Short mmCIF file of C-alpha atoms in Angstrom, two decimals:
data_model
loop_
_atom_site.label_atom_id
_atom_site.label_comp_id
_atom_site.label_asym_id
_atom_site.label_seq_id
_atom_site.Cartn_x
_atom_site.Cartn_y
_atom_site.Cartn_z
CA MET A 729 -46.52 97.88 21.06
CA MET A 730 -47.23 95.10 23.14
CA LYS A 731 -48.92 93.13 20.66
CA LEU A 732 -46.23 93.30 18.59
CA ARG A 733 -44.08 91.63 20.70
CA LEU A 734 -45.82 88.52 21.61
CA ALA A 735 -46.18 87.78 17.70
CA LEU A 736 -42.73 88.29 17.57
CA ALA A 737 -42.29 85.52 20.24
CA ALA A 738 -44.65 83.56 18.90
CA LEU A 739 -43.06 83.55 15.71
CA LEU A 740 -39.72 82.39 17.91
CA CYS A 741 -41.10 80.04 19.66
CA LEU A 742 -43.08 78.46 16.69
CA SER A 743 -38.93 78.28 14.26
CA ALA A 744 -37.41 76.92 17.79
CA CYS A 745 -39.99 74.36 19.10
CA GLY A 746 -41.35 73.32 15.93
CA ASP A 747 -44.98 71.77 14.46
CA GLY A 748 -46.46 70.96 17.84
CA GLY A 749 -45.20 73.57 19.52
CA GLY A 750 -44.05 71.58 22.67
CA GLY A 751 -41.41 69.36 21.25
CA GLY A 752 -37.68 69.71 20.16
CA PRO A 753 -35.86 68.79 16.32
CA THR A 754 -36.60 65.23 15.32
CA PRO A 755 -33.36 63.10 15.75
CA PRO A 756 -31.24 62.13 12.95
CA PRO A 757 -31.55 58.46 12.78
CA VAL A 758 -29.22 55.90 14.95
CA PRO A 759 -27.27 53.71 11.98
CA THR A 760 -27.31 50.25 12.82
CA PRO A 761 -25.02 47.29 11.61
CA ALA A 762 -25.96 46.75 8.18
CA SER A 763 -22.83 44.33 7.03
CA ILE A 764 -19.83 42.93 7.88
CA VAL A 765 -17.14 42.74 6.27
CA LEU A 766 -14.25 40.39 7.09
CA THR A 767 -10.49 40.39 5.79
CA PRO A 768 -8.55 37.56 4.97
CA GLY A 769 -11.70 35.61 3.34
CA ASP A 770 -11.78 32.00 3.60
CA THR A 771 -8.70 30.44 4.67
CA THR A 772 -6.19 27.28 4.84
CA LEU A 773 -3.83 26.74 7.71
CA ARG A 774 -1.81 24.06 8.63
CA LEU A 775 -1.93 22.35 12.59
CA ASP A 776 -1.04 24.71 15.17
CA ASP A 777 -0.96 28.12 12.73
CA THR A 778 -2.73 30.92 14.05
CA VAL A 779 -4.64 33.83 12.01
CA ARG A 780 -6.36 37.12 12.72
CA PHE A 781 -9.66 38.04 10.73
CA THR A 782 -10.56 41.89 10.64
CA ALA A 783 -13.83 42.59 10.86
CA ARG A 784 -15.24 46.41 9.61
CA VAL A 785 -19.01 46.77 10.16
CA LEU A 786 -20.65 48.70 7.86
CA ASP A 787 -23.99 50.56 8.30
CA GLN A 788 -26.93 51.11 5.72
CA SER A 789 -24.80 54.02 3.95
CA GLY A 790 -21.71 51.70 3.15
CA LYS A 791 -20.33 53.53 6.10
CA GLU A 792 -18.03 51.88 8.41
CA MET A 793 -19.39 52.07 12.30
CA LEU A 794 -15.69 52.58 14.39
CA GLY A 795 -15.97 51.19 17.88
CA SER A 796 -18.85 48.17 17.34
CA GLN A 797 -18.62 45.40 19.26
CA VAL A 798 -18.20 42.42 17.53
CA ALA A 799 -18.52 38.53 18.35
CA TRP A 800 -17.08 35.77 17.55
CA GLU A 801 -17.27 32.10 17.36
CA THR A 802 -16.47 28.83 15.64
CA SER A 803 -18.71 25.67 14.55
CA ASP A 804 -16.03 23.16 15.72
CA LEU A 805 -13.48 23.62 19.18
CA ASP A 806 -11.98 20.51 17.22
CA VAL A 807 -10.79 22.02 14.36
CA ALA A 808 -10.36 25.72 15.04
CA SER A 809 -10.62 28.25 18.14
CA VAL A 810 -11.27 31.46 18.05
CA GLY A 811 -10.49 34.31 20.85
CA PRO A 812 -12.55 37.62 21.44
CA GLY A 813 -10.59 39.84 18.91
CA GLY A 814 -11.00 37.57 15.98
CA ARG A 815 -7.62 35.55 16.25
CA VAL A 816 -7.93 31.74 14.96
CA GLU A 817 -5.61 29.29 16.02
CA ALA A 818 -5.31 25.39 14.27
CA THR A 819 -6.25 23.49 16.83
CA GLY A 820 -6.77 20.17 14.01
CA ALA A 821 -7.50 18.66 10.73
CA GLY A 822 -10.84 19.62 9.03
CA GLU A 823 -13.41 22.17 8.10
CA ALA A 824 -14.68 24.76 10.52
CA GLN A 825 -17.12 27.56 10.59
CA VAL A 826 -15.92 31.39 12.03
CA THR A 827 -18.42 33.96 12.58
CA ALA A 828 -18.53 37.53 13.58
CA THR A 829 -21.59 39.05 14.90
CA ALA A 830 -23.11 42.92 15.21
CA GLY A 831 -26.13 43.71 16.10
CA THR A 832 -27.88 40.88 13.91
CA VAL A 833 -25.99 40.76 11.62
CA ARG A 834 -23.58 37.72 11.10
CA LYS A 835 -20.35 37.40 8.55
CA THR A 836 -18.69 33.61 8.02
CA VAL A 837 -15.79 32.30 6.78
CA ARG A 838 -14.33 29.19 5.96
CA VAL A 839 -11.12 27.74 7.74
CA ARG A 840 -9.54 24.27 6.69
CA VAL A 841 -7.05 23.22 8.59
CA GLN A 842 -4.56 20.84 6.53
CA PRO A 843 -2.78 17.82 8.81
CA ASP A 844 1.07 17.93 9.22
CA PHE A 845 0.66 13.99 7.86
CA SER A 846 -1.68 12.52 6.61
CA SER A 847 0.11 9.07 6.86
CA VAL A 848 3.24 7.57 8.85
CA THR A 849 5.28 3.96 9.12
CA ALA A 850 8.31 3.30 10.84
CA GLY A 851 11.61 1.52 10.48
CA TRP A 852 13.99 -0.05 12.71
CA THR A 853 14.90 2.88 14.18
CA HIS A 854 13.36 5.89 11.66
CA VAL A 855 10.32 7.33 11.00
CA CYS A 856 8.74 8.53 7.88
CA ALA A 857 5.39 10.38 6.87
CA LEU A 858 3.68 11.56 3.64
CA ASP A 859 1.87 15.25 4.02
CA PRO A 860 -1.43 16.22 2.47
CA ALA A 861 0.71 16.92 -1.02
CA GLY A 862 2.28 13.14 -1.19
CA ARG A 863 5.76 14.31 0.05
CA ALA A 864 7.75 12.51 2.53
CA TYR A 865 9.76 13.17 5.50
CA CYS A 866 11.47 11.03 7.51
CA TRP A 867 13.60 11.83 10.71
CA GLY A 868 15.75 9.44 12.88
CA ARG A 869 18.85 7.53 12.31
CA ASN A 870 20.68 7.48 8.50
CA LEU A 871 23.40 5.98 8.14
CA GLU A 872 22.08 3.34 5.79
CA GLY A 873 20.57 6.46 3.76
CA GLN A 874 17.14 5.02 4.99
CA LEU A 875 15.59 8.75 5.33
CA GLY A 876 16.47 9.13 1.67
CA VAL A 877 18.80 12.52 1.64
CA GLU A 878 22.58 12.03 1.41
CA ALA A 879 23.69 13.93 4.45
CA VAL A 880 22.10 15.52 7.40
CA PRO A 881 23.23 18.20 9.89
CA GLU A 882 23.36 15.90 13.32
CA ALA A 883 25.49 12.70 14.59
CA CYS A 884 23.48 10.55 17.14
CA GLY A 885 26.25 9.24 18.29
CA PRO A 886 29.70 8.21 16.71
CA ALA A 887 29.73 8.11 13.13
CA THR A 888 26.22 7.16 13.01
CA PRO A 889 24.32 10.44 11.32
CA CYS A 890 20.87 11.41 12.46
CA SER A 891 18.00 13.78 12.16
CA THR A 892 15.74 14.69 14.87
CA ARG A 893 13.58 16.67 13.05
CA PRO A 894 11.76 15.54 9.65
CA VAL A 895 14.22 15.98 6.87
CA ALA A 896 12.17 16.19 3.15
CA VAL A 897 12.99 13.00 1.19
CA SER A 898 15.07 14.11 -1.90
CA GLY A 899 13.64 14.96 -4.91
CA ASP A 900 10.90 16.02 -6.57
CA LEU A 901 8.11 13.08 -6.25
CA ARG A 902 5.30 12.83 -4.85
CA PHE A 903 3.71 9.60 -3.25
CA ARG A 904 0.60 8.63 -2.18
CA ALA A 905 1.57 5.40 0.13
CA ILE A 906 5.22 5.13 1.78
CA SER A 907 6.89 1.75 3.86
CA ALA A 908 9.98 1.50 5.93
CA ARG A 909 11.00 -1.31 8.06
CA TRP A 910 14.46 -2.03 9.55
CA THR A 911 16.78 0.15 7.58
CA ASN A 912 14.82 0.61 4.23
CA THR A 913 11.96 2.47 3.08
CA CYS A 914 9.88 2.38 -0.19
CA GLY A 915 7.23 5.00 -1.22
CA LEU A 916 4.41 4.48 -3.93
CA THR A 917 3.77 7.34 -6.49
CA LEU A 918 0.89 8.93 -7.45
CA GLU A 919 1.58 7.02 -11.05
CA GLY A 920 1.77 3.81 -9.73
CA THR A 921 5.49 3.51 -9.89
CA VAL A 922 8.03 2.68 -6.26
CA PHE A 923 10.87 4.04 -5.46
CA CYS A 924 13.08 2.47 -2.92
CA TRP A 925 16.42 3.97 -0.44
CA GLY A 926 18.24 2.92 2.34
CA ALA A 927 20.41 -0.37 2.47
CA ALA A 928 21.42 -1.53 -0.66
CA GLY A 929 23.15 -5.03 0.69
CA SER A 930 19.41 -6.69 0.27
CA GLY A 931 18.44 -5.95 -3.15
CA THR A 932 16.00 -3.97 -1.86
CA THR A 933 16.55 -1.14 -3.41
CA GLY A 934 17.17 -2.74 -6.81
CA ILE A 935 20.48 -2.90 -6.96
CA VAL A 936 23.02 -6.07 -6.50
CA THR A 937 26.39 -5.08 -4.03
CA THR A 938 28.50 -7.27 -1.94
CA VAL A 939 29.58 -3.75 -0.01
CA PRO A 940 28.44 -4.29 3.70
CA ALA A 941 27.56 -0.49 3.53
CA GLY A 942 26.05 -0.21 0.10
CA ARG A 943 23.78 2.29 0.61
CA THR A 944 20.93 3.93 -1.55
CA ALA A 945 20.51 7.30 -0.25
CA ILE A 946 18.65 8.72 -2.96
CA PRO A 947 15.86 7.31 -3.79
CA ARG A 948 16.17 4.85 -6.30
CA GLN A 949 13.00 3.78 -9.18
CA ILE A 950 12.35 -0.06 -8.61
CA PRO A 951 12.14 -1.38 -12.73
CA GLY A 952 9.19 -3.10 -13.62
CA LEU A 953 6.82 -2.13 -11.99
CA SER A 954 3.66 -0.35 -12.94
CA GLY A 955 -0.11 0.02 -12.19
CA VAL A 956 1.20 -0.52 -8.40
CA GLN A 957 -1.56 0.09 -5.81
CA ALA A 958 0.32 -0.85 -2.44
CA VAL A 959 3.75 -1.38 -1.17
CA SER A 960 5.11 -2.80 1.78
CA THR A 961 8.92 -3.05 2.82
CA GLY A 962 10.32 -5.65 5.18
CA GLY A 963 13.55 -7.10 6.50
CA GLY A 964 15.32 -7.37 3.74
CA HIS A 965 13.00 -7.66 1.29
CA ALA A 966 9.87 -5.21 -0.46
CA CYS A 967 6.38 -6.41 -2.35
CA ALA A 968 3.88 -4.92 -4.30
CA LEU A 969 0.57 -4.99 -4.61
CA LEU A 970 -0.52 -4.88 -8.39
CA GLY A 971 -4.18 -3.32 -9.84
CA ASP A 972 -4.81 -7.09 -10.98
CA GLY A 973 -4.16 -8.11 -7.69
CA THR A 974 -0.78 -10.00 -8.49
CA VAL A 975 1.98 -9.97 -6.52
CA ARG A 976 5.74 -8.44 -7.42
CA CYS A 977 8.62 -8.91 -4.70
CA TRP A 978 12.13 -8.28 -4.39
CA GLY A 979 15.46 -8.78 -2.73
CA THR A 980 16.64 -11.32 0.29
CA ASN A 981 15.49 -14.50 -0.57
CA HIS A 982 17.20 -17.04 1.75
CA ARG A 983 13.69 -18.02 3.78
CA GLY A 984 11.65 -17.85 0.29
CA GLN A 985 10.49 -14.76 1.67
CA LEU A 986 9.68 -13.29 -1.90
CA GLY A 987 7.72 -15.88 -2.72
CA VAL A 988 9.34 -18.60 -5.63
CA GLY A 989 10.71 -20.74 -3.44
CA LEU A 990 14.89 -20.55 -3.25
CA THR A 991 15.65 -20.04 -7.22
CA THR A 992 16.91 -16.80 -6.91
CA THR A 993 20.25 -16.89 -8.07
CA ALA A 994 21.69 -13.59 -7.49
CA ARG A 995 23.90 -12.78 -3.91
CA CYS A 996 23.69 -9.53 -2.25
CA SER A 997 25.88 -8.46 0.64
CA SER A 998 29.10 -9.43 2.16
CA SER A 999 26.82 -12.94 3.50
CA LEU A 1000 25.88 -13.70 -0.47
CA LEU A 1001 22.68 -14.31 0.61
CA PRO A 1002 20.29 -15.74 -2.14
CA CYS A 1003 18.38 -12.15 -4.09
CA SER A 1004 16.78 -10.69 -6.73
CA PRO A 1005 17.21 -7.18 -7.03
CA THR A 1006 13.99 -7.06 -9.92
CA PRO A 1007 10.96 -8.27 -8.91
CA VAL A 1008 9.24 -11.64 -9.00
CA HIS A 1009 5.86 -12.80 -9.27
CA ALA A 1010 5.17 -13.73 -5.70
CA ALA A 1011 2.33 -16.29 -5.25
CA PRO A 1012 1.59 -16.99 -8.61
CA GLY A 1013 -1.92 -18.23 -9.17
CA ARG A 1014 -3.64 -16.18 -6.48
CA THR A 1015 -4.82 -12.70 -6.45
CA PHE A 1016 -5.03 -10.28 -2.87
CA VAL A 1017 -6.37 -7.82 -2.23
CA SER A 1018 -3.59 -6.38 0.53
CA ILE A 1019 0.60 -7.02 1.18
CA VAL A 1020 2.45 -6.91 4.27
CA ALA A 1021 6.21 -7.87 4.38
CA GLY A 1022 7.79 -8.78 7.43
CA GLN A 1023 11.36 -9.50 8.90
CA ARG A 1024 11.11 -12.20 6.49
CA SER A 1025 8.20 -13.22 5.82
CA THR A 1026 5.19 -11.60 3.75
CA CYS A 1027 1.61 -12.39 3.70
CA GLY A 1028 -1.05 -11.43 1.66
CA ILE A 1029 -5.22 -11.35 2.45
CA THR A 1030 -6.39 -12.60 -1.00
CA THR A 1031 -9.58 -11.68 -2.54
CA ASP A 1032 -11.46 -14.35 -0.49
CA ARG A 1033 -10.00 -12.39 2.63
CA GLU A 1034 -7.81 -15.56 3.56
CA LEU A 1035 -4.65 -15.03 5.04
CA TYR A 1036 -1.16 -17.07 2.99
CA CYS A 1037 1.87 -16.62 4.38
CA TRP A 1038 5.26 -17.53 2.91
CA GLY A 1039 8.81 -17.43 3.60
CA GLU A 1040 10.21 -17.98 7.55
CA THR A 1041 7.57 -19.19 9.84
CA TYR A 1042 6.20 -17.50 12.88
CA PRO A 1043 7.67 -18.35 15.41
CA PRO A 1044 10.64 -19.56 13.27
CA SER A 1045 11.11 -22.72 15.12
CA GLY A 1046 7.73 -24.13 12.74
CA GLY A 1047 4.60 -25.69 13.24
CA THR A 1048 2.19 -27.30 11.60
CA PHE A 1049 -1.07 -24.78 10.72
CA THR A 1050 -4.90 -25.30 9.85
CA GLU A 1051 -5.37 -25.80 6.07
CA ALA A 1052 -1.11 -25.67 5.44
CA PRO A 1053 1.75 -27.58 4.74
CA LYS A 1054 4.14 -29.21 7.12
CA PRO A 1055 7.32 -26.34 6.89
CA ASP A 1056 10.01 -26.83 4.79
CA VAL A 1057 13.53 -26.25 6.49
CA CYS A 1058 15.83 -23.50 4.83
CA SER A 1059 18.81 -21.52 6.09
CA GLY A 1060 18.34 -23.31 9.08
CA ALA A 1061 14.77 -21.80 10.16
CA SER A 1062 11.16 -23.44 9.56
CA CYS A 1063 9.52 -21.50 6.54
CA TYR A 1064 6.83 -21.83 3.72
CA LEU A 1065 8.55 -22.45 0.06
CA ALA A 1066 4.79 -22.09 -1.52
CA PRO A 1067 2.22 -19.72 -0.11
CA ALA A 1068 0.41 -22.01 2.65
CA LYS A 1069 -3.04 -20.70 4.69
CA LEU A 1070 -2.75 -20.09 7.78
CA PHE A 1071 -6.55 -18.99 8.95
CA SER A 1072 -9.73 -20.53 8.42
CA GLU A 1073 -12.02 -19.39 11.35
CA ALA A 1074 -13.08 -16.50 9.97
CA ARG A 1075 -12.39 -13.37 7.04
CA VAL A 1076 -9.34 -11.69 7.80
CA GLN A 1077 -9.27 -7.66 7.50
CA SER A 1078 -5.89 -6.50 8.55
CA LEU A 1079 -2.83 -8.02 9.44
CA GLY A 1080 0.71 -6.56 11.60
CA ILE A 1081 4.13 -8.70 11.43
CA GLY A 1082 6.50 -7.74 14.54
CA GLU A 1083 10.14 -9.13 14.90
CA SER A 1084 8.97 -12.64 15.99
CA HIS A 1085 5.16 -12.50 16.48
CA ALA A 1086 2.28 -11.52 13.87
CA CYS A 1087 -1.60 -10.06 14.67
CA LEU A 1088 -4.61 -10.46 12.44
CA LEU A 1089 -7.96 -8.85 12.63
CA THR A 1090 -11.07 -10.39 11.16
CA GLU A 1091 -13.84 -8.68 9.47
CA ALA A 1092 -15.45 -8.42 13.30
CA GLY A 1093 -12.47 -6.58 14.42
CA LYS A 1094 -11.31 -9.38 16.65
CA ALA A 1095 -7.50 -9.89 16.93
CA TYR A 1096 -5.77 -13.12 16.83
CA CYS A 1097 -2.20 -13.45 17.59
CA TRP A 1098 0.86 -16.09 17.21
CA GLY A 1099 4.73 -16.92 17.19
CA GLU A 1100 6.83 -16.10 19.89
CA ASN A 1101 5.15 -14.32 22.98
CA HIS A 1102 7.83 -12.19 24.73
CA SER A 1103 6.61 -10.34 27.58
CA GLN A 1104 3.52 -11.88 26.63
CA ALA A 1105 3.63 -9.15 23.11
CA LEU A 1106 0.47 -12.35 22.02
CA GLY A 1107 -1.85 -10.38 24.41
CA LEU A 1108 -3.19 -14.03 25.75
CA GLY A 1109 -3.03 -13.33 29.28
CA LYS A 1110 -0.63 -16.29 29.33
CA TRP A 1111 2.93 -17.55 28.46
CA GLY A 1112 4.14 -19.78 25.57
CA THR A 1113 4.95 -20.23 22.51
CA PHE A 1114 1.88 -20.40 19.32
CA THR A 1115 2.09 -21.66 16.21
CA TYR A 1116 -1.60 -20.80 15.30
CA PRO A 1117 -3.55 -17.41 15.70
CA GLN A 1118 -5.04 -17.36 18.94
CA PRO A 1119 -7.65 -14.90 20.35
CA VAL A 1120 -6.41 -11.93 22.00
CA ALA A 1121 -7.78 -11.81 25.50
CA GLY A 1122 -10.35 -9.41 26.10
CA ALA A 1123 -13.80 -8.28 24.14
CA LEU A 1124 -12.33 -5.23 22.28
CA ALA A 1125 -13.25 -5.04 18.55
CA PHE A 1126 -9.93 -2.79 16.18
CA ARG A 1127 -9.97 -1.71 12.92
CA SER A 1128 -5.66 -1.63 12.78
CA ILE A 1129 -3.53 -3.22 14.26
CA ALA A 1130 0.74 -3.22 14.60
CA ALA A 1131 3.08 -5.43 15.28
CA GLY A 1132 6.57 -4.72 17.27
CA SER A 1133 9.26 -6.25 18.66
CA ASP A 1134 8.02 -7.76 21.50
CA HIS A 1135 4.62 -5.78 21.74
CA THR A 1136 1.93 -4.77 19.95
CA CYS A 1137 -0.39 -1.99 19.34
CA ALA A 1138 -3.79 -1.33 17.50
CA VAL A 1139 -6.81 1.48 17.23
CA ALA A 1140 -10.40 0.22 18.14
CA THR A 1141 -13.36 1.01 16.49
CA ASP A 1142 -13.97 3.93 19.32
CA GLY A 1143 -10.70 5.69 17.88
CA ARG A 1144 -8.52 5.03 21.03
CA GLY A 1145 -5.29 3.01 21.22
CA TYR A 1146 -4.36 0.34 23.31
CA CYS A 1147 -1.11 -1.91 23.46
CA TRP A 1148 0.12 -5.01 25.19
CA GLY A 1149 3.44 -6.61 25.85
CA ASP A 1150 6.81 -5.23 26.75
CA ASN A 1151 6.79 -1.45 28.22
CA SER A 1152 10.50 -1.57 28.82
CA THR A 1153 11.32 1.83 26.87
CA GLY A 1154 7.73 3.24 27.66
CA GLU A 1155 6.12 1.64 24.20
CA ARG A 1156 3.12 0.94 25.48
CA GLY A 1157 2.45 4.93 26.24
CA THR A 1158 1.59 4.79 29.52
CA PRO A 1159 3.35 4.82 32.89
CA THR A 1160 0.81 2.54 34.84
CA TYR A 1161 -0.49 -0.63 32.98
CA THR A 1162 -0.85 -4.04 34.51
CA PHE A 1163 1.53 -6.66 33.17
CA GLY A 1164 -0.08 -9.36 30.68
CA GLU A 1165 -3.44 -7.36 30.14
CA THR A 1166 -4.34 -5.03 27.40
CA SER A 1167 -3.71 -0.68 28.33
CA GLN A 1168 -5.04 2.23 26.96
CA VAL A 1169 -2.74 4.97 25.85
CA SER A 1170 -2.55 7.83 27.77
CA GLY A 1171 -4.31 11.04 27.04
CA ASP A 1172 -7.35 11.64 25.58
CA HIS A 1173 -6.04 10.84 21.45
CA ARG A 1174 -8.71 9.30 18.90
CA PHE A 1175 -6.54 7.68 16.51
CA ALA A 1176 -6.63 7.28 12.66
CA SER A 1177 -3.52 4.60 12.81
CA LEU A 1178 -0.65 3.52 14.59
CA VAL A 1179 2.72 1.75 13.76
CA SER A 1180 5.56 -0.24 15.75
CA ASN A 1181 8.76 -1.48 15.75
CA SER A 1182 11.57 -1.80 17.91
CA GLY A 1183 10.76 -0.13 21.50
CA PHE A 1184 8.62 2.69 19.98
CA ASN A 1185 5.31 3.66 18.23
CA CYS A 1186 3.80 6.78 16.25
CA GLY A 1187 0.24 7.15 16.11
CA LEU A 1188 -1.52 10.02 13.45
CA THR A 1189 -5.13 10.88 15.47
CA THR A 1190 -8.24 11.98 13.47
CA ARG A 1191 -7.50 15.66 13.85
CA GLY A 1192 -4.04 14.85 12.25
CA MET A 1193 -1.94 15.11 14.72
CA LEU A 1194 1.69 12.98 14.75
CA TYR A 1195 2.32 11.90 18.43
CA CYS A 1196 5.29 9.00 18.84
CA TRP A 1197 6.52 7.71 22.35
CA GLY A 1198 8.72 4.98 23.56
CA VAL A 1199 12.87 4.98 23.26
CA ASN A 1200 14.48 7.31 21.48
CA TRP A 1201 18.16 5.92 20.21
CA HIS A 1202 18.60 7.75 17.30
CA GLY A 1203 15.87 10.30 17.24
CA GLN A 1204 13.12 8.37 15.90
CA LEU A 1205 10.27 10.44 18.27
CA GLY A 1206 11.10 13.15 15.76
CA ASN A 1207 10.93 15.68 18.71
CA GLY A 1208 14.46 17.69 18.45
CA GLU A 1209 16.30 14.95 21.10
CA TYR A 1210 18.27 11.64 21.18
CA ASP A 1211 19.64 9.73 23.68
CA LEU A 1212 22.28 6.73 22.99
CA THR A 1213 21.69 5.58 26.75
CA ASN A 1214 18.61 3.87 26.30
CA GLY A 1215 18.31 5.95 29.58
CA GLN A 1216 15.98 8.68 28.28
CA GLN A 1217 12.04 7.43 26.91
CA TYR A 1218 9.09 8.50 26.99
CA VAL A 1219 6.67 7.23 28.10
CA LEU A 1220 3.58 9.40 27.39
CA PRO A 1221 2.88 10.49 23.54
CA GLN A 1222 5.03 13.38 22.34
#
């Protein structure tokens, strides 16, 4: 009986303890992450948009491992930031990789961030910009229809319609370039045609009117133009650069700014100024790579990188330039009725024309300015009016330059913005500066471009973000506010 009991105990032990007699049953294998499924997949965002990614961690059998710890990272914080829960915020234009990690398994998706705007331009009291799809938006004063819409919901003062936020330009148009100045705006379509809108008294919108308050609020196509490569809007005229390097200009011509002398016979506006509402061949016999229409002048850079200008001289009182003829007299001012070569010291890269001064950049990035020197807008470190381009003080090299009313701003080769001249309305973008010297725009911004006009500037950063600063009479800063008293300025980029 005892032997039977011992045998049964041994069998029970073998059954319970398994082989070897001293160990327990083999535990099931611990599941390990084998793959990660991210939702959504590759994503496109606009600036400041957010998206939350969900990570499902799967084991080798394809079963979801609930409660798995997931770590998140981004390849570029300047494009997209990511939090512990997979929440991604678009911080700048570009493309970043967002990666989820569980154990040794990683899964990556692409996050592409589109900028709000791809280019920007500034008129006297309004601003326009293009989004990445080529749609145009404008904001600021709209009394002359320069925003490209008939009506806006706001009013900046009595009988002065404006918009303190961007509004879409009328029509289903797509542009590759846009140019604003004074009270007009022109856009170059993807097909190479030109549409203009705003004040109609000067012929800039392609029509003749003797009504002082004539306006073209809906974009109107300029006839006779095709294959256009660039467009530039001036104070009362506009010019287009064609694919063959020739230039066509239209609008007011009382200072010879159309480049054909004073031969135009049409009369525009209540003052009956000579003008041409249809494009004329400007500066025949020369080919250009860029064109800039100023307040009452036009300048172009030729294929040989030489600078030629016609129309009112800078300063308006005149002056003989190297390799240029003596200025003519037209409408009581000094002007060139035929294109005059105005600079011989280096090859010219780009140009900016202000209200009464102008600046150029050489191919080496050296800045030269000339004209009236109000508030030392020429950046020379000295007073005086100069009829020939003078080198801007300092050793900075620039890649673009913009001339405003009594100030100038430029983008240095490292992307930082610098301004000189007047700062009475905060247009230099800094509360602290030394008068007569160049100062850096506040903040660690890297700009792709800067535009300047009457007491304000806007800058588009390399991350695709748009900042404006300076005076805000008619909402031209686009920040939802306006101030007619000139008491409220935005000294720092907004």
